[in-house]
């Protein structure tokens, strides 16, 4: 969408919509009646989907927030307690699952699960994946929120290439 990234995130048997927009545009989108909003939404997806109904709409500011370390004194922060990612790429949940899997591995067999060495090893094992996911997600938001015509062309070309290469698309998902 011209306002910024648009993403559909699975939510049971329906989807949650994340539509990134500057504050003024977000207020305009919220003020639209359902028919006008659906028309704008369908335009944003360029005919790839046909939306027929929407639920309650709300707006809230999004931003990248993260703890320098996901561990503290006998504590581990996971998911949104460790980092809050922009949901446009849907990677926050995936990162949390990887965090949980690695934490379970780190705690397996530990006589004291809160021992600083155990938690430090866990934190070290998550450093690269966590930093990469934070950086890529933030870069995607910055790329897709930029109105520069050259970047717009680059985005469209990149998305088309992604659509044409299912293995890469699966890897990113």
mmCIF file with all atom_site columns, C-alpha atoms in Angstrom, residues 148-159:
data_model
loop_
_atom_site.group_PDB
_atom_site.id
_atom_site.type_symbol
_atom_site.label_atom_id
_atom_site.label_alt_id
_atom_site.label_comp_id
_atom_site.label_asym_id
_atom_site.label_entity_id
_atom_site.label_seq_id
_atom_site.pdbx_PDB_ins_code
_atom_site.Cartn_x
_atom_site.Cartn_y
_atom_site.Cartn_z
_atom_site.occupancy
_atom_site.B_iso_or_equiv
_atom_site.pdbx_formal_charge
_atom_site.auth_seq_id
_atom_site.auth_comp_id
_atom_site.auth_asym_id
_atom_site.auth_atom_id
_atom_site.pdbx_PDB_model_num
ATOM 1  C CA . UNK A 1 148 ? 11.006 6.931  -2.767 1.00 0.00 ? 148 UNK A CA 1
ATOM 2  C CA . UNK A 1 149 ? 10.031 5.951  -6.361 1.00 0.00 ? 149 UNK A CA 1
ATOM 3  C CA . UNK A 1 150 ? 13.234 3.954  -6.868 1.00 0.00 ? 150 UNK A CA 1
ATOM 4  C CA . UNK A 1 151 ? 12.633 1.998  -3.651 1.00 0.00 ? 151 UNK A CA 1
ATOM 5  C CA . UNK A 1 152 ? 9.003  1.476  -4.652 1.00 0.00 ? 152 UNK A CA 1
ATOM 6  C CA . UNK A 1 153 ? 10.171 -0.131 -7.918 1.00 0.00 ? 153 UNK A CA 1
ATOM 7  C CA . UNK A 1 154 ? 12.775 -2.177 -6.042 1.00 0.00 ? 154 UNK A CA 1
ATOM 8  C CA . UNK A 1 155 ? 10.099 -3.403 -3.581 1.00 0.00 ? 155 UNK A CA 1
ATOM 9  C CA . UNK A 1 156 ? 7.716  -4.433 -6.338 1.00 0.00 ? 156 UNK A CA 1
ATOM 10 C CA . UNK A 1 157 ? 10.483 -6.241 -8.193 1.00 0.00 ? 157 UNK A CA 1
ATOM 11 C CA . UNK A 1 158 ? 11.591 -7.990 -5.004 1.00 0.00 ? 158 UNK A CA 1
ATOM 12 C CA . UNK A 1 159 ? 8.060  -9.077 -4.126 1.00 0.00 ? 159 UNK A CA 1
#
